[in-house]
PQR file with spaces between the fields and no chain letter, atoms N, CA, C, O and H, PARSE charges and radii, in Angstrom:
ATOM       1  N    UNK     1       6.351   27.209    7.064 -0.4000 1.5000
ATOM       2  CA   UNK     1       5.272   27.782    6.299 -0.0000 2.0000
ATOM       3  C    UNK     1       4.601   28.906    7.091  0.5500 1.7000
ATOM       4  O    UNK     1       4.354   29.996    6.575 -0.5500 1.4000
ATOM       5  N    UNK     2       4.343   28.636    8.233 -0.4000 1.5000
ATOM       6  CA   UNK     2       3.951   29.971    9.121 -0.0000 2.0000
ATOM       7  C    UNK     2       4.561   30.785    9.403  0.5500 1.7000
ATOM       8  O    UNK     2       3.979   31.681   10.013 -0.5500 1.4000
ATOM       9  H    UNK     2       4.544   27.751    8.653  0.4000 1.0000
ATOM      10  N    UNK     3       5.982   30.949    9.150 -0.4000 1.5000
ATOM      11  CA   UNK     3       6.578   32.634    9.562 -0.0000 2.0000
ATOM      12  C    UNK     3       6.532   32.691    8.135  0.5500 1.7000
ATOM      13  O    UNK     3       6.616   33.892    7.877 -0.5500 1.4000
ATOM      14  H    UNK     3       6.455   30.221    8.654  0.4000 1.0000
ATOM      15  N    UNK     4       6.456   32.142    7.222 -0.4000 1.5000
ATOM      16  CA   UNK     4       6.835   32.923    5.709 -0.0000 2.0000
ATOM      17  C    UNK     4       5.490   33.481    4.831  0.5500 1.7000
ATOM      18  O    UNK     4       5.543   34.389    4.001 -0.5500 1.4000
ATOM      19  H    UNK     4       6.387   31.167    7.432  0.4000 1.0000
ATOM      20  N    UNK     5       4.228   32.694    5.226 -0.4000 1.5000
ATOM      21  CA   UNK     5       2.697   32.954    5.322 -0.0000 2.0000
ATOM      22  C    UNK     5       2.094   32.526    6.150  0.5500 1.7000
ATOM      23  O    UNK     5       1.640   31.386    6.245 -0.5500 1.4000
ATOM      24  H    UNK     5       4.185   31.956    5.900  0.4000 1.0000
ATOM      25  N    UNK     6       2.002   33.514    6.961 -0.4000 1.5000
ATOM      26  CA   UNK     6       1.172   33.169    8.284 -0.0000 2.0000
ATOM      27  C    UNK     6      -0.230   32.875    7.571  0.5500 1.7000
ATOM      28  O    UNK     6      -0.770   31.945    8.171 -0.5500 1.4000
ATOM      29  H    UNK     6       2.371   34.440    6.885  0.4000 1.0000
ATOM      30  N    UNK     7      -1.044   33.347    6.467 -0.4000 1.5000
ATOM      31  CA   UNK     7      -2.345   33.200    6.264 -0.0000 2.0000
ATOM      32  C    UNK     7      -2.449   32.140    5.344  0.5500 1.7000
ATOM      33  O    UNK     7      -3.386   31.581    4.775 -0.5500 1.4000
ATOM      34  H    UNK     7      -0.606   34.102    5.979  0.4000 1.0000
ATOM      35  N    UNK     8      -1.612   32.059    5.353 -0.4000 1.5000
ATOM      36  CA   UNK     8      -1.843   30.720    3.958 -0.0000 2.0000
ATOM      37  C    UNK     8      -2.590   29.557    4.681  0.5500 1.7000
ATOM      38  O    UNK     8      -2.377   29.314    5.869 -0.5500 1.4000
ATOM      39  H    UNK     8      -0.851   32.513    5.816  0.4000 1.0000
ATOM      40  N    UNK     9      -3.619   28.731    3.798 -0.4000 1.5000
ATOM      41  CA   UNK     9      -4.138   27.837    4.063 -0.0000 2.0000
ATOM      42  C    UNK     9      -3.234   26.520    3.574  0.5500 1.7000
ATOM      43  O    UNK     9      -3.064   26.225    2.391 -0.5500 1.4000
ATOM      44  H    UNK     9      -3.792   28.928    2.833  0.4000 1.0000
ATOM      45  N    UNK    10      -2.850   26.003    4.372 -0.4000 1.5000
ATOM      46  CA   UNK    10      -2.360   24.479    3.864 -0.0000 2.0000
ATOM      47  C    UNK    10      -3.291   23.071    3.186  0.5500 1.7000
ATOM      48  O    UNK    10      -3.954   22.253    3.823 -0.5500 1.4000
ATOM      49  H    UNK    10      -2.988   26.242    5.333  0.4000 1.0000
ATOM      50  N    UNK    11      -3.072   23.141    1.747 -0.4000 1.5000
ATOM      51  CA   UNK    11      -4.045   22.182    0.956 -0.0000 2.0000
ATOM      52  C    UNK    11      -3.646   20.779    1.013  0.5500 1.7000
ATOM      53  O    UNK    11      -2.419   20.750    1.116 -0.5500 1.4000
ATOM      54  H    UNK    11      -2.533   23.806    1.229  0.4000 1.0000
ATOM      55  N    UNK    12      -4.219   19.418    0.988 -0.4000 1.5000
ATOM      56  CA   UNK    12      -3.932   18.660    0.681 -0.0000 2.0000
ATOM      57  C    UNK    12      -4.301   18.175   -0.441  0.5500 1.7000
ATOM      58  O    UNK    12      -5.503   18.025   -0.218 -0.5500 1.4000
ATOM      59  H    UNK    12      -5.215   19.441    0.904  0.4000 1.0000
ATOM      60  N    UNK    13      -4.178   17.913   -1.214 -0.4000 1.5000
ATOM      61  CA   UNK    13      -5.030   17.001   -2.943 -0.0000 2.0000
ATOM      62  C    UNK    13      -5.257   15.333   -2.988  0.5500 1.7000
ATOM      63  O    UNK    13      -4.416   14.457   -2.788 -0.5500 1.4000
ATOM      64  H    UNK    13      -3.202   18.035   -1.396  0.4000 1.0000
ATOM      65  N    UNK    14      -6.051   15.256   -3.174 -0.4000 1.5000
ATOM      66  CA   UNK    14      -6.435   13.549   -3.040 -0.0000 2.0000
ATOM      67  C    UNK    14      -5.546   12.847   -3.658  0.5500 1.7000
ATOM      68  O    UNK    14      -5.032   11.847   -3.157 -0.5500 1.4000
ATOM      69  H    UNK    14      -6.735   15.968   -3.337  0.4000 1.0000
ATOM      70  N    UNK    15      -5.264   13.309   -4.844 -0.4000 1.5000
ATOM      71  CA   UNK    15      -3.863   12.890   -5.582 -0.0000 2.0000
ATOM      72  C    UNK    15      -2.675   12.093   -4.999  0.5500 1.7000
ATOM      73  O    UNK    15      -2.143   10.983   -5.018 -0.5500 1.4000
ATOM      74  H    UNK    15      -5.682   14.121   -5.251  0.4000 1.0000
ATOM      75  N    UNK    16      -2.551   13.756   -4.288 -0.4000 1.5000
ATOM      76  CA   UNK    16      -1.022   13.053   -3.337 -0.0000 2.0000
ATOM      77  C    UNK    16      -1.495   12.160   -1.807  0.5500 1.7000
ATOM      78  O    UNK    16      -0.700   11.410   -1.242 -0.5500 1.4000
ATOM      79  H    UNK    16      -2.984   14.657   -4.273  0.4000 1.0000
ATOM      80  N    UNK    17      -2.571   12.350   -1.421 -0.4000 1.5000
ATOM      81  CA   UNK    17      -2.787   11.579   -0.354 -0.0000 2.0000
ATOM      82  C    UNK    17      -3.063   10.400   -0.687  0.5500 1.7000
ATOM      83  O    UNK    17      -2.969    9.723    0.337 -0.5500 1.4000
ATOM      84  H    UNK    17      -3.217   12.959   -1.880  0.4000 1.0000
ATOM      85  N    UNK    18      -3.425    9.608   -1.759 -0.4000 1.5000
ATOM      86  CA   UNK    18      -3.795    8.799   -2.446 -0.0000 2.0000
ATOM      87  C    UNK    18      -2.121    8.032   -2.454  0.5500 1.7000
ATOM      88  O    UNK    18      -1.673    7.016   -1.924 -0.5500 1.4000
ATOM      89  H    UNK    18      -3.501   10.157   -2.591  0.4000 1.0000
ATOM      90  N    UNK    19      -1.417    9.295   -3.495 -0.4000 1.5000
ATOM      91  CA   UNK    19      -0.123    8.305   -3.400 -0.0000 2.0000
ATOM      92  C    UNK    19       0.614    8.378   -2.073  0.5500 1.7000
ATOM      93  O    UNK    19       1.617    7.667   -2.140 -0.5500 1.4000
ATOM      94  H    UNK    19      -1.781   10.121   -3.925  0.4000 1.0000
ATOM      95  N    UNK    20       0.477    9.033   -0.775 -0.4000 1.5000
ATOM      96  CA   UNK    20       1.320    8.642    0.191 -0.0000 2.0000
ATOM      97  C    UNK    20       0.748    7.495    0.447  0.5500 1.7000
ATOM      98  O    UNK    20       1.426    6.477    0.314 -0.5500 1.4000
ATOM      99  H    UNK    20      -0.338    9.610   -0.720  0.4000 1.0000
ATOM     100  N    UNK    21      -0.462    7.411    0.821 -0.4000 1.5000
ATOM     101  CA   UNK    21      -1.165    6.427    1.191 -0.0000 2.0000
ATOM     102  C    UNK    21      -0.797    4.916    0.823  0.5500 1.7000
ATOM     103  O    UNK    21      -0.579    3.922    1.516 -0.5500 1.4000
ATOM     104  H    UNK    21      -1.014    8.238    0.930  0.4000 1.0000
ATOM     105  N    UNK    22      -0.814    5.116   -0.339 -0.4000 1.5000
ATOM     106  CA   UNK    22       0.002    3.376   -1.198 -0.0000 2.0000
ATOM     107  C    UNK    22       1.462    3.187   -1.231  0.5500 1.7000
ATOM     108  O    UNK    22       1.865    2.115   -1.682 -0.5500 1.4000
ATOM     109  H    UNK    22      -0.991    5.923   -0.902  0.4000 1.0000
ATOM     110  N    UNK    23       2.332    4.070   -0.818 -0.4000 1.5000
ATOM     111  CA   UNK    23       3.878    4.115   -0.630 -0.0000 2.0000
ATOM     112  C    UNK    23       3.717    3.975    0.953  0.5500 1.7000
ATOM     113  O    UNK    23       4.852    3.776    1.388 -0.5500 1.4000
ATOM     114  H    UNK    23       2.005    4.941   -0.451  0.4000 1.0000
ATOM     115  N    UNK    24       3.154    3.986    1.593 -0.4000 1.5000
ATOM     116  CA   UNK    24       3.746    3.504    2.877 -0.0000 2.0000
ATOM     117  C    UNK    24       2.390    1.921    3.325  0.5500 1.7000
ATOM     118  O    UNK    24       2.499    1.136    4.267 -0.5500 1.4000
ATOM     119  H    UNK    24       2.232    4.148    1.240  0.4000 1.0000
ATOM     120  N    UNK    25       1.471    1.949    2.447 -0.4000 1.5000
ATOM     121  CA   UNK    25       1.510    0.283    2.891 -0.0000 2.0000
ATOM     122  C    UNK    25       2.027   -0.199    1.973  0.5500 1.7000
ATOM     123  O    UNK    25       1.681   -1.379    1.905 -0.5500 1.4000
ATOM     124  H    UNK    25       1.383    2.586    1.681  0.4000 1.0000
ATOM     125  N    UNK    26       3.134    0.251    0.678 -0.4000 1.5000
ATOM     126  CA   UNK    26       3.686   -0.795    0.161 -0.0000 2.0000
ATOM     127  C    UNK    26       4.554   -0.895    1.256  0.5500 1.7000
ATOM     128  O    UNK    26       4.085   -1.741    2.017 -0.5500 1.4000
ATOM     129  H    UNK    26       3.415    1.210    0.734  0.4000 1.0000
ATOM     130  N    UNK    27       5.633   -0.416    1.710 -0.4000 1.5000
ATOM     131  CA   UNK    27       6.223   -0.424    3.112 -0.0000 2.0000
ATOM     132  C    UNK    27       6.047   -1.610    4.239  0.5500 1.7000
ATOM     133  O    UNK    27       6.764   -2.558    4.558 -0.5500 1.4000
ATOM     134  H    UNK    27       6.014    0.271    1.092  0.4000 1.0000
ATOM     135  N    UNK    28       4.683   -1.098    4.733 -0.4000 1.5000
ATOM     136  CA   UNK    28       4.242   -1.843    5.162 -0.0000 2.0000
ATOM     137  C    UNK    28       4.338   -3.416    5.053  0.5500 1.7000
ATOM     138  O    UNK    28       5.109   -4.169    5.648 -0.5500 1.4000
ATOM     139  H    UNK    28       4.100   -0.328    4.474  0.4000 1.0000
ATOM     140  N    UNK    29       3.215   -3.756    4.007 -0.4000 1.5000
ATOM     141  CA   UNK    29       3.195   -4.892    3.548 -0.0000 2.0000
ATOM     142  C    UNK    29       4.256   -5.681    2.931  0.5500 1.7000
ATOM     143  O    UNK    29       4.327   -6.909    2.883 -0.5500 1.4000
ATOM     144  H    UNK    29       2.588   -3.144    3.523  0.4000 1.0000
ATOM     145  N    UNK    30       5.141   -4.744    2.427 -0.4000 1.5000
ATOM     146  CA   UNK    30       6.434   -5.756    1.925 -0.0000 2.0000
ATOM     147  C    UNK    30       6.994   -6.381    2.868  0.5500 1.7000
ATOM     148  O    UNK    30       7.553   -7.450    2.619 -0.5500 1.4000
ATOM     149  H    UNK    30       5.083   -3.747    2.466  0.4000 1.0000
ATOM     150  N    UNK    31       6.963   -5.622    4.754 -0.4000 1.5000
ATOM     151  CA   UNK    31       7.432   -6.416    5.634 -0.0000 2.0000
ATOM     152  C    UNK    31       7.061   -7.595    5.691  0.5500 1.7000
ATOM     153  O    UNK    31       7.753   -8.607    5.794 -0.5500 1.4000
ATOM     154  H    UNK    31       6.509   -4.754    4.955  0.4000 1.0000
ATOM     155  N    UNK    32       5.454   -7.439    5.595 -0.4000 1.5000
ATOM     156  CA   UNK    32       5.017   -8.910    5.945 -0.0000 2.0000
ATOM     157  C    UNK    32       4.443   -9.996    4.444  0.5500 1.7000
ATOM     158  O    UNK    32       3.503  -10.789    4.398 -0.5500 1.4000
ATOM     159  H    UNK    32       4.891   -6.617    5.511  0.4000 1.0000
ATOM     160  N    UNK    33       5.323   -9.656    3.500 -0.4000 1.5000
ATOM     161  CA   UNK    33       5.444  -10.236    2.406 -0.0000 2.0000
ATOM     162  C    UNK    33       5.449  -12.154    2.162  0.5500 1.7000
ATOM     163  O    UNK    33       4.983  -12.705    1.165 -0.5500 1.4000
ATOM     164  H    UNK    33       6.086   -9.012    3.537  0.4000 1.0000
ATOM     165  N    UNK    34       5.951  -12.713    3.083 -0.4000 1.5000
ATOM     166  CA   UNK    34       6.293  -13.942    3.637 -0.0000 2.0000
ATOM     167  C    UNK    34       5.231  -14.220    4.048  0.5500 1.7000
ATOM     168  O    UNK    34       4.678  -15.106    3.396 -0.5500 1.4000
ATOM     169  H    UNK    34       6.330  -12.265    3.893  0.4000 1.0000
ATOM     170  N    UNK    35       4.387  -13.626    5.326 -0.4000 1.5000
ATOM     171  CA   UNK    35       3.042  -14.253    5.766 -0.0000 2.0000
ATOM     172  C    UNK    35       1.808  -14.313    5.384  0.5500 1.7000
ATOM     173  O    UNK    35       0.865  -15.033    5.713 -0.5500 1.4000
ATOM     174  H    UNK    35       4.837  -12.906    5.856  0.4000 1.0000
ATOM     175  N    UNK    36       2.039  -12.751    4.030 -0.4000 1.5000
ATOM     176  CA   UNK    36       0.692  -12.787    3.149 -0.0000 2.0000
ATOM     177  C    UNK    36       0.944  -13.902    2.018  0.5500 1.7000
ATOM     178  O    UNK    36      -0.028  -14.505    1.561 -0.5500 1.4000
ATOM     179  H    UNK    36       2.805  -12.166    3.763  0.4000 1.0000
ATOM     180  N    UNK    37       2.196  -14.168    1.581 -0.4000 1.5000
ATOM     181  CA   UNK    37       2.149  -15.544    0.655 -0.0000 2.0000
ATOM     182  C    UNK    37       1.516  -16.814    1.303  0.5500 1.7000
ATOM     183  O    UNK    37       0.795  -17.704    0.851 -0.5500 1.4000
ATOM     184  H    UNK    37       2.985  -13.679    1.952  0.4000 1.0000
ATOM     185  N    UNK    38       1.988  -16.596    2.380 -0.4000 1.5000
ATOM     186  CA   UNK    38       1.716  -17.851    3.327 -0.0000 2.0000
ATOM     187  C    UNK    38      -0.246  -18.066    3.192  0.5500 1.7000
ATOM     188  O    UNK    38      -0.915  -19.018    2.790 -0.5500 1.4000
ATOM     189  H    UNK    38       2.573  -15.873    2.747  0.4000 1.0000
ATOM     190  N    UNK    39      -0.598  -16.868    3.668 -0.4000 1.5000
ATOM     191  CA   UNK    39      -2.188  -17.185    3.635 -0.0000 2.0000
ATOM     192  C    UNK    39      -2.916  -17.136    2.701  0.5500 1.7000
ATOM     193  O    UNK    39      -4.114  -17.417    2.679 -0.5500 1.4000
ATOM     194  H    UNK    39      -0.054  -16.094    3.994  0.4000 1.0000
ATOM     195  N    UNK    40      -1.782  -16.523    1.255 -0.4000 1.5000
ATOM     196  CA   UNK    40      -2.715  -17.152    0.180 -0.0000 2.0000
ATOM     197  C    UNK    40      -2.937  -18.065    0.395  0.5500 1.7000
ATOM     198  O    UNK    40      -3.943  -18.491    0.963 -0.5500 1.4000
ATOM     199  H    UNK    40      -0.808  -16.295    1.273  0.4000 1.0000
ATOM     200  N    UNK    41      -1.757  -18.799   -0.138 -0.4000 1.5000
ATOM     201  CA   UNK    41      -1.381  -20.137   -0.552 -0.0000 2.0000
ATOM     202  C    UNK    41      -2.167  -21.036    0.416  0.5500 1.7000
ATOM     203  O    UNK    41      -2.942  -21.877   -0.041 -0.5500 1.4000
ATOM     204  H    UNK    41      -0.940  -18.453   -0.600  0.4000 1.0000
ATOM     205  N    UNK    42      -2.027  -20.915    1.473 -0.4000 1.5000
ATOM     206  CA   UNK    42      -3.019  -21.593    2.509 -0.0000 2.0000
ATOM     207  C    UNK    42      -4.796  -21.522    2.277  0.5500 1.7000
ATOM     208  O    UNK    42      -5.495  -22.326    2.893 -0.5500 1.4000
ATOM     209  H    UNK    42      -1.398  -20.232    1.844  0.4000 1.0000
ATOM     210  N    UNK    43      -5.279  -20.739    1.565 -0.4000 1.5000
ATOM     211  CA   UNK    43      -6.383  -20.616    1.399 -0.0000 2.0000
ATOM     212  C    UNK    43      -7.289  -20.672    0.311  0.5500 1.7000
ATOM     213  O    UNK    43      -8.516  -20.762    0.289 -0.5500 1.4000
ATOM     214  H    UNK    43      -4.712  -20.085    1.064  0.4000 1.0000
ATOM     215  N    UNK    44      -6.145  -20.577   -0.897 -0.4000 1.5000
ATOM     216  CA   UNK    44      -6.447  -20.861   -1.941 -0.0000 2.0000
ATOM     217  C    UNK    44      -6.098  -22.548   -2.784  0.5500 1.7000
ATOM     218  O    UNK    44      -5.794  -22.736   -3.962 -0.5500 1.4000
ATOM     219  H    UNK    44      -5.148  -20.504   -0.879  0.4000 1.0000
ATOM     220  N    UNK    45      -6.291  -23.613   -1.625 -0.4000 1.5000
ATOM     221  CA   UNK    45      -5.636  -24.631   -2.440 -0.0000 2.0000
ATOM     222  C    UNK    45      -6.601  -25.271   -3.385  0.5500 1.7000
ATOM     223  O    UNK    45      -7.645  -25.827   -3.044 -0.5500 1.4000
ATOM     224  H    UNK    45      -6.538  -23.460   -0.668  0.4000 1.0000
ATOM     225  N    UNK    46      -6.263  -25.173   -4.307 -0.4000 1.5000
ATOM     226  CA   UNK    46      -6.889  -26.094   -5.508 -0.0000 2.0000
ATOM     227  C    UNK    46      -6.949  -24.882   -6.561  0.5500 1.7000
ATOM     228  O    UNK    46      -7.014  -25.130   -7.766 -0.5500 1.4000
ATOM     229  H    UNK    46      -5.415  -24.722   -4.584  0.4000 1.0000
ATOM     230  N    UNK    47      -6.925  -23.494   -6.048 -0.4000 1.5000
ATOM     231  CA   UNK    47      -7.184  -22.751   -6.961 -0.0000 2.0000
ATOM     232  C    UNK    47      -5.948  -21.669   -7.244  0.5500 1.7000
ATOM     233  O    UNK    47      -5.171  -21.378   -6.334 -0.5500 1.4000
ATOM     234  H    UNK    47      -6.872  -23.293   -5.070  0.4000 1.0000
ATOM     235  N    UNK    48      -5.818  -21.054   -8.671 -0.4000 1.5000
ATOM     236  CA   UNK    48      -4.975  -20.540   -9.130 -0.0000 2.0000
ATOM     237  C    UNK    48      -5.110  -18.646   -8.687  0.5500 1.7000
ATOM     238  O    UNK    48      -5.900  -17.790   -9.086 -0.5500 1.4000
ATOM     239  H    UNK    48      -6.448  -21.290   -9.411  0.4000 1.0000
ATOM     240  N    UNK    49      -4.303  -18.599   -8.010 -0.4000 1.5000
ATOM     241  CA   UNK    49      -4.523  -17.035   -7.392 -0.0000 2.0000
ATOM     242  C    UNK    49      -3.895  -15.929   -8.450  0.5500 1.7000
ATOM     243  O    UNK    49      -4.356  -14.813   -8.688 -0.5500 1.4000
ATOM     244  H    UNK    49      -3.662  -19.294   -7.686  0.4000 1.0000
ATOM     245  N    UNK    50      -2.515  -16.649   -9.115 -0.4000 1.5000
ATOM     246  CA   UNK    50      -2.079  -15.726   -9.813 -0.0000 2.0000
ATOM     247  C    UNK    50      -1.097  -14.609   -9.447  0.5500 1.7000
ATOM     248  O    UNK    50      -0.621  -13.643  -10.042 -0.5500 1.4000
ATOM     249  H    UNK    50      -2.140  -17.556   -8.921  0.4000 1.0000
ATOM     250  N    UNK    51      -0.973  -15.229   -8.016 -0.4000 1.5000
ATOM     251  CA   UNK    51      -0.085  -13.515   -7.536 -0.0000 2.0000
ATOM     252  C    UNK    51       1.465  -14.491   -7.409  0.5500 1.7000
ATOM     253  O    UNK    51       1.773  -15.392   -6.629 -0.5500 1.4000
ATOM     254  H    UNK    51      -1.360  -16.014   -7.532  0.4000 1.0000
ATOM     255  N    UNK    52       2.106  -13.940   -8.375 -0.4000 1.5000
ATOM     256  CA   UNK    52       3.350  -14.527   -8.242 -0.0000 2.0000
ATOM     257  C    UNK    52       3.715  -16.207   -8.586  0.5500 1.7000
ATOM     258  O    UNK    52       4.720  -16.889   -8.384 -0.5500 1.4000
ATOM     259  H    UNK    52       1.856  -13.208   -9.009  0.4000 1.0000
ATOM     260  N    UNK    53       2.598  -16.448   -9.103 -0.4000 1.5000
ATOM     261  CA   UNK    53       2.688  -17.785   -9.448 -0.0000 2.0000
ATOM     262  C    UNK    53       2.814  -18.723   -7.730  0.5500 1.7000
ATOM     263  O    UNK    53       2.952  -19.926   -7.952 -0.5500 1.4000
ATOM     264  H    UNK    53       1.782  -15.894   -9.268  0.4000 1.0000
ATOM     265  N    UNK    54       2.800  -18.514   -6.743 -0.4000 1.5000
ATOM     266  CA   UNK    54       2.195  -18.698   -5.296 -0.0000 2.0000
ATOM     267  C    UNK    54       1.637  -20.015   -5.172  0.5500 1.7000
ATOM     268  O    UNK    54       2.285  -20.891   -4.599 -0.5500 1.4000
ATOM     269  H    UNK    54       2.688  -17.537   -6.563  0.4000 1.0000
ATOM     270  N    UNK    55       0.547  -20.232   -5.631 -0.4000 1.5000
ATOM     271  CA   UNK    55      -0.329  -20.845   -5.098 -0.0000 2.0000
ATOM     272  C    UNK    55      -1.157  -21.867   -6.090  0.5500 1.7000
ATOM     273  O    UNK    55      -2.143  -22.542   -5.797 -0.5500 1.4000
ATOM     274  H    UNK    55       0.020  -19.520   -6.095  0.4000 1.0000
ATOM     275  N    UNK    56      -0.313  -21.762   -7.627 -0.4000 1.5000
ATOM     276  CA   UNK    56      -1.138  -22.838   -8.110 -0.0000 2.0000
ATOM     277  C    UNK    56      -1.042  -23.937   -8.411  0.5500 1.7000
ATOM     278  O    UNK    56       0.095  -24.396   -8.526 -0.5500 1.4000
ATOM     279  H    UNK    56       0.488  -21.213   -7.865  0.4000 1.0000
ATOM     280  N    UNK    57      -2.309  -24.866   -8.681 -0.4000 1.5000
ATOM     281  CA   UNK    57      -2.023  -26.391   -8.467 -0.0000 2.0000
ATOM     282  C    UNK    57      -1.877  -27.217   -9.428  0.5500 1.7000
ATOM     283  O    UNK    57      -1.653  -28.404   -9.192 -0.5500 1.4000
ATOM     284  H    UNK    57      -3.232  -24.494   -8.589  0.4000 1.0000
């Protein structure tokens, strides 16, 4: 971008920072997909969380 416009200002838009932002902790979090079930389920007992059918009683 700088040899082709050196003056150009480089924009970011909340938009797209918004969606990088949620594509890399889906990333993220899908790694640790296993241990966040785990602490629902661990924390929610007696009650119906709803995420994936997980955790209810």
């Amino acid at each position: 971008m700088t040899q082709g416009a050196p003056e150009a200002l480089q924009v970011a838009d909340r938009f797209h920072l918004v969606q990088n932002l949620t594509e890399t902790l889906e990333k993220v979090l899908s790694s640790y997909d296993a241990q966040l079930k785990a602490i629902v389920h661990s924390s929610a007992s007696g009650f119906s969380c709803n995420i994936d059918s997980c955790c209810e009683s």
